[in-house]
Coordinates of C-alpha atoms in Angstrom, one line a residue:
M114 CA -157.6 -89.6 49.1
T115 CA -155.8 -92.7 48.6
E116 CA -152.6 -90.7 48.1
R117 CA -153.1 -89.5 52.0
L118 CA -153.3 -93.0 53.0
Y119 CA -150.0 -94.3 51.0
E120 CA -148.2 -91.4 52.5
A121 CA -149.4 -92.3 56.0
A122 CA -147.7 -95.8 55.6
R123 CA -144.7 -94.4 54.0
A124 CA -144.0 -92.0 57.0
E125 CA -143.5 -95.0 59.2
G126 CA -141.5 -97.0 56.6
A127 CA -144.3 -99.2 55.2
Q128 CA -146.0 -99.6 52.1
L129 CA -149.7 -99.6 51.3
L130 CA -151.5 -101.3 48.4
F131 CA -154.9 -101.8 47.1
P132 CA -154.9 -105.0 45.2
G133 CA -156.9 -106.0 42.2
A134 CA -159.9 -107.9 42.1
W135 CA -158.3 -111.4 42.0
H136 CA -156.2 -110.8 44.9
V137 CA -159.1 -109.3 46.8
R138 CA -161.0 -112.5 46.2
S139 CA -157.9 -114.6 47.2
V140 CA -157.6 -112.6 50.3
L141 CA -161.3 -113.0 51.2
D142 CA -160.7 -116.7 50.5
L143 CA -157.8 -117.1 52.7
V144 CA -160.1 -114.9 55.5
Q145 CA -162.5 -117.5 55.4
D146 CA -160.1 -120.5 55.8
A147 CA -158.4 -118.8 58.8
E148 CA -161.9 -118.1 60.5
G149 CA -162.7 -121.8 59.9
R150 CA -159.4 -122.9 61.5
E151 CA -160.0 -120.6 64.4
A152 CA -163.8 -121.9 64.9
V153 CA -162.8 -125.5 65.4
D154 CA -159.6 -124.8 67.5
P155 CA -160.7 -124.9 71.3
G156 CA -157.5 -123.1 72.3
I157 CA -158.3 -120.1 70.0
R158 CA -161.9 -120.1 71.2
E159 CA -161.2 -120.1 74.7
E160 CA -158.7 -117.4 74.1
T161 CA -161.0 -115.1 72.3
A162 CA -163.7 -115.6 75.0
R163 CA -161.0 -114.6 77.6
W164 CA -160.2 -111.4 76.3
S165 CA -163.5 -110.4 74.6
R166 CA -166.6 -109.8 76.9
T167 CA -170.2 -110.4 76.1
E168 CA -171.5 -108.2 79.0
P169 CA -171.6 -104.5 78.7
S170 CA -168.8 -102.3 80.0
G171 CA -169.3 -101.7 83.9
A172 CA -171.0 -105.1 84.3
A173 CA -169.3 -107.1 87.2
G174 CA -166.4 -109.2 86.2
A175 CA -163.5 -108.4 84.0
T176 CA -162.0 -105.0 83.5
D177 CA -160.1 -105.4 80.5
G178 CA -160.6 -106.9 76.9
I179 CA -162.9 -105.8 74.3
P180 CA -166.4 -104.7 75.5
A181 CA -169.4 -106.1 74.0
E182 CA -170.4 -102.6 72.6
A183 CA -167.1 -102.5 70.4
F184 CA -168.2 -105.7 68.7
G185 CA -170.7 -103.9 66.3
P186 CA -173.6 -105.6 64.6
R187 CA -174.0 -109.3 63.6
Q188 CA -173.6 -109.7 60.0
S189 CA -176.9 -110.4 57.8
G190 CA -176.9 -112.3 54.9
T191 CA -173.7 -113.4 52.8
S192 CA -171.1 -111.0 52.4
A193 CA -167.2 -110.6 52.8
P194 CA -166.0 -112.4 55.9
V195 CA -165.9 -110.2 59.2
R196 CA -164.6 -111.6 62.5
D197 CA -167.1 -111.8 65.1
F198 CA -165.6 -111.7 68.5
A199 CA -168.6 -113.0 70.3
A200 CA -167.9 -116.1 68.5
G201 CA -171.4 -117.7 69.0
R202 CA -172.0 -116.3 72.4
P203 CA -175.2 -114.3 72.6
V204 CA -174.7 -110.5 73.4
P205 CA -177.9 -108.8 74.7
G206 CA -179.1 -105.8 72.5
R207 CA -176.8 -106.6 69.4
G208 CA -178.4 -105.9 66.2
W209 CA -177.6 -107.0 62.4
A210 CA -176.5 -105.1 59.6
S211 CA -175.9 -105.9 55.9
F212 CA -172.2 -105.7 55.1
E213 CA -170.7 -105.1 51.6
R214 CA -170.2 -107.9 49.3
H215 CA -167.2 -106.7 47.5
P216 CA -164.9 -104.6 50.1
N217 CA -162.2 -102.6 49.5
I218 CA -158.9 -104.1 50.7
A219 CA -155.6 -102.4 51.5
L220 CA -152.4 -104.3 52.2
L221 CA -149.9 -103.0 54.5
G222 CA -146.4 -104.4 54.3
T223 CA -142.8 -103.8 55.0
T224 CA -139.7 -105.0 53.3
Y225 CA -138.6 -107.6 55.9
D226 CA -140.4 -109.8 58.4
Q227 CA -138.4 -109.2 61.8
P228 CA -139.7 -107.9 65.2
A229 CA -138.5 -104.4 64.2
D230 CA -140.8 -104.7 61.1
W231 CA -143.8 -105.8 63.0
L232 CA -143.3 -102.6 65.2
R233 CA -143.0 -100.4 61.9
A234 CA -146.0 -102.1 60.4
G235 CA -148.0 -101.5 63.6
Q236 CA -147.2 -97.9 63.6
A237 CA -148.0 -97.6 60.0
L238 CA -151.4 -99.3 60.6
E239 CA -152.3 -96.9 63.2
R240 CA -151.4 -93.7 61.1
V241 CA -153.1 -95.1 58.2
L242 CA -156.2 -95.7 60.3
L243 CA -156.1 -92.4 61.8
Q244 CA -155.7 -90.8 58.2
A245 CA -158.8 -92.8 57.1
T246 CA -160.8 -91.5 60.0
A247 CA -159.6 -87.9 59.3
D248 CA -160.8 -88.4 55.7
G249 CA -164.4 -89.8 56.9
L250 CA -163.7 -93.3 56.0
V251 CA -164.8 -96.3 57.8
T252 CA -162.2 -99.1 58.3
S253 CA -161.8 -102.6 59.7
V254 CA -158.8 -104.8 60.4
T255 CA -158.8 -108.2 58.6
S256 CA -155.8 -109.9 60.0
Q257 CA -156.9 -113.5 60.4
P258 CA -154.8 -115.1 57.5
L259 CA -151.7 -113.3 58.9
E260 CA -152.0 -115.1 62.2
W261 CA -151.5 -118.4 60.4
P262 CA -147.9 -119.0 59.1
E263 CA -149.0 -121.1 56.5
F264 CA -151.4 -118.6 55.0
R265 CA -149.4 -115.3 55.6
W266 CA -147.1 -115.9 52.5
A267 CA -150.3 -116.1 50.2
V268 CA -151.5 -112.8 51.3
R269 CA -148.5 -111.1 50.0
V270 CA -148.4 -109.4 46.8
P271 CA -146.3 -111.8 44.4
S272 CA -144.6 -109.1 42.4
R273 CA -143.5 -107.2 45.4
P274 CA -140.3 -107.9 47.5
W275 CA -142.3 -107.1 50.7
H276 CA -144.1 -108.8 53.5
T277 CA -147.7 -108.3 54.4
S278 CA -147.7 -107.2 58.0
R279 CA -149.1 -109.1 60.9
W280 CA -151.4 -106.4 61.7

């Protein structure tokens, strides 16, 4: 199954890698650090609230953005960090779920880190996500550390001459 995911990334000019345990732990730590930064940054909280809605689709108000029903359940207990677009805002009818403690993480990257590479990485991400869905896998995008320039370099694979995508 992983070979089909690797091929989906290669078809768009990107590379996919499943890092080892130490690198997964490092990435998860970076996700937590990035989440912490987002939580204390009023500008980011405001932007998230602007494009994510806590009311159901069809309710009066904004017609674009992420609707509440796309958030999924809240995290119950302690596990791997998962971005919560509600960001502390109440969402009527939203349930709870236990998430995995040790997730599988795939890193998607390109050789360079320029706008054309970002587009290539985005196309590769879409192809990988579609292949994963076709293979019956459940996926989630964890991009928080990639959104902070000072964290991006630490996500990359030290032994590989490529950049981890923004996606």
